[in-house]
Amino acid sequence: MQKNLKKRRKAKILFITEFFPHTSKIDIHGGVEMRTFLIARELAKRHYVTVITSKVNNGSLQTYLNGIKVISVGFKRKYVHSGDYLNRFIFIVVAFIKSLAVDFDIIEAAGIISFLSALISGIIKRKPRVAFVPDILT
């Protein structure tokens, strides 16, 4: 019976999130980042997962972490809880532009900062969109 089952196609899932771990140290600062990492890690076991996030170091613009393709965009930044509006706006624009170059089946905005990038990219590419926004912009 098992031999007759078709292999499931792997989904191409794209997350856009302001901050995400870049190294195996898994340096996580907040709840949105933690949730996105844990979900992406589990999905990467069976699917293709890409994360677009802020550049936080001088390392590579593209790395792999636990099977997750992590693409860093924008200017080098430090983790912030509030403020930093100019760099956040730049991230929104650059993440949107980068997302147009990524092949995905579904896109998720993880946090309020990522919402607009994922929404517009998903509409333009006619792909399903999901938003997880448990926080407020301060």
CSV table of C-alpha atoms in Angstrom, one decimal:
chain,number,residue,atom,x,y,z
A,1,MET,CA,0.0,0.0,0.0
A,2,GLN,CA,2.8,2.4,0.9
A,3,LYS,CA,4.5,1.9,-2.5
A,4,ASN,CA,1.4,3.2,-4.3
A,5,LEU,CA,1.2,6.5,-2.4
A,6,LYS,CA,2.5,9.4,-4.4
A,7,LYS,CA,5.3,11.4,-2.9
A,8,ARG,CA,4.1,14.6,-1.5
A,9,ARG,CA,5.4,17.7,-3.2
A,10,LYS,CA,7.5,19.9,-0.9
A,11,ALA,CA,6.0,23.3,-0.3
A,12,LYS,CA,8.2,26.4,-0.8
A,13,ILE,CA,7.5,28.5,2.3
A,14,LEU,CA,8.7,32.1,2.8
A,15,PHE,CA,8.8,33.9,6.1
A,16,ILE,CA,9.6,37.6,6.3
A,17,THR,CA,10.6,38.6,9.8
A,18,GLU,CA,12.5,41.6,11.2
A,19,PHE,CA,14.9,39.4,13.3
A,20,PHE,CA,15.9,35.8,13.0
A,21,PRO,CA,18.9,33.8,14.2
A,22,HIS,CA,21.8,33.7,11.8
A,23,THR,CA,24.2,31.2,13.5
A,24,SER,CA,24.0,27.9,15.3
A,25,LYS,CA,24.1,29.8,18.6
A,26,ILE,CA,20.4,30.5,18.0
A,27,ASP,CA,20.5,33.9,19.7
A,28,ILE,CA,16.8,34.8,20.0
A,29,HIS,CA,15.5,38.0,21.5
A,30,GLY,CA,11.7,37.9,21.4
A,31,GLY,CA,8.6,35.9,21.1
A,32,VAL,CA,8.0,36.5,17.4
A,33,GLU,CA,11.5,35.5,16.6
A,34,MET,CA,11.2,32.4,18.7
A,35,ARG,CA,7.9,31.3,17.2
A,36,THR,CA,9.2,31.9,13.7
A,37,PHE,CA,12.4,30.0,14.3
A,38,LEU,CA,10.6,27.0,15.8
A,39,ILE,CA,8.0,26.8,13.1
A,40,ALA,CA,10.5,27.3,10.3
A,41,ARG,CA,12.8,24.6,11.8
A,42,GLU,CA,9.9,22.1,11.9
A,43,LEU,CA,8.7,22.9,8.4
A,44,ALA,CA,12.2,22.7,7.0
A,45,LYS,CA,12.2,19.0,7.9
A,46,ARG,CA,9.6,18.4,5.1
A,47,HIS,CA,9.5,21.5,3.0
A,48,TYR,CA,11.7,24.2,1.5
A,49,VAL,CA,11.8,27.1,3.9
A,50,THR,CA,13.3,30.5,3.3
A,51,VAL,CA,13.5,33.4,5.8
A,52,ILE,CA,14.1,37.0,4.8
A,53,THR,CA,15.4,39.0,7.8
A,54,SER,CA,17.5,42.0,8.8
A,55,LYS,CA,21.2,41.9,8.4
A,56,VAL,CA,22.7,41.8,11.9
A,57,ASN,CA,26.4,41.1,11.3
A,58,ASN,CA,29.0,41.4,8.6
A,59,GLY,CA,28.7,37.8,7.6
A,60,SER,CA,27.2,36.3,4.5
A,61,LEU,CA,24.0,37.7,3.0
A,62,GLN,CA,22.7,34.1,2.7
A,63,THR,CA,23.2,31.2,5.1
A,64,TYR,CA,21.6,27.9,6.0
A,65,LEU,CA,20.5,27.2,9.6
A,66,ASN,CA,18.8,23.9,10.5
A,67,GLY,CA,17.8,23.4,6.9
A,68,ILE,CA,16.4,26.9,6.6
A,69,LYS,CA,17.7,29.3,4.0
A,70,VAL,CA,18.3,32.6,5.8
A,71,ILE,CA,18.6,35.7,3.6
A,72,SER,CA,19.8,38.9,5.3
A,73,VAL,CA,18.7,42.2,3.7
A,74,GLY,CA,19.2,45.9,4.4
A,75,PHE,CA,21.8,47.7,6.6
A,76,LYS,CA,23.5,46.0,9.5
A,77,ARG,CA,21.3,46.5,12.5
A,78,LYS,CA,21.1,45.7,16.2
A,79,TYR,CA,18.0,44.1,17.8
A,80,VAL,CA,15.5,46.8,18.9
A,81,HIS,CA,12.1,46.6,20.7
A,82,SER,CA,11.0,50.1,19.6
A,83,GLY,CA,12.0,53.1,17.6
A,84,ASP,CA,14.6,52.8,14.7
A,85,TYR,CA,11.9,53.8,12.3
A,86,LEU,CA,14.1,54.7,9.4
A,87,ASN,CA,15.9,51.3,9.4
A,88,ARG,CA,12.6,49.5,9.9
A,89,PHE,CA,11.1,51.3,6.8
A,90,ILE,CA,14.2,50.4,4.8
A,91,PHE,CA,13.8,46.8,5.9
A,92,ILE,CA,10.2,46.8,4.7
A,93,VAL,CA,11.1,48.1,1.3
A,94,VAL,CA,14.2,45.8,0.8
A,95,ALA,CA,12.4,42.7,2.2
A,96,PHE,CA,9.6,43.3,-0.3
A,97,ILE,CA,12.0,43.7,-3.2
A,98,LYS,CA,13.9,40.6,-2.2
A,99,SER,CA,10.7,38.6,-1.8
A,100,LEU,CA,9.8,39.2,-5.4
A,101,ALA,CA,13.0,37.2,-6.4
A,102,VAL,CA,12.1,34.2,-4.2
A,103,ASP,CA,10.0,31.4,-5.5
A,104,PHE,CA,7.4,30.5,-2.9
A,105,ASP,CA,4.0,28.8,-2.6
A,106,ILE,CA,3.0,30.7,0.6
A,107,ILE,CA,4.3,33.7,2.4
A,108,GLU,CA,4.1,34.6,6.1
A,109,ALA,CA,4.6,38.0,7.7
A,110,ALA,CA,6.0,37.4,11.2
A,111,GLY,CA,5.3,40.6,13.1
A,112,ILE,CA,3.9,44.0,12.2
A,113,ILE,CA,7.1,45.2,10.5
A,114,SER,CA,6.9,42.4,7.9
A,115,PHE,CA,3.2,42.7,7.2
A,116,LEU,CA,3.3,45.1,4.3
A,117,SER,CA,6.2,43.4,2.5
A,118,ALA,CA,4.5,40.0,2.6
A,119,LEU,CA,1.1,41.3,1.8
A,120,ILE,CA,2.1,43.2,-1.4
A,121,SER,CA,4.5,40.4,-2.5
A,122,GLY,CA,1.8,37.8,-2.1
A,123,ILE,CA,-0.7,39.8,-4.0
A,124,ILE,CA,1.7,40.5,-6.9
A,125,LYS,CA,2.7,36.9,-7.1
A,126,ARG,CA,-0.9,35.7,-6.5
A,127,LYS,CA,0.2,33.4,-3.6
A,128,PRO,CA,-1.5,32.7,-0.3
A,129,ARG,CA,-0.6,35.1,2.5
A,130,VAL,CA,-0.5,34.6,6.3
A,131,ALA,CA,0.2,37.2,9.0
A,132,PHE,CA,1.2,36.6,12.6
A,133,VAL,CA,1.0,39.9,14.4
A,134,PRO,CA,1.0,39.5,18.1
A,135,ASP,CA,2.8,42.8,18.9
A,136,ILE,CA,2.3,46.5,18.4
A,137,LEU,CA,4.6,49.0,16.8
A,138,THR,CA,6.2,51.3,19.4
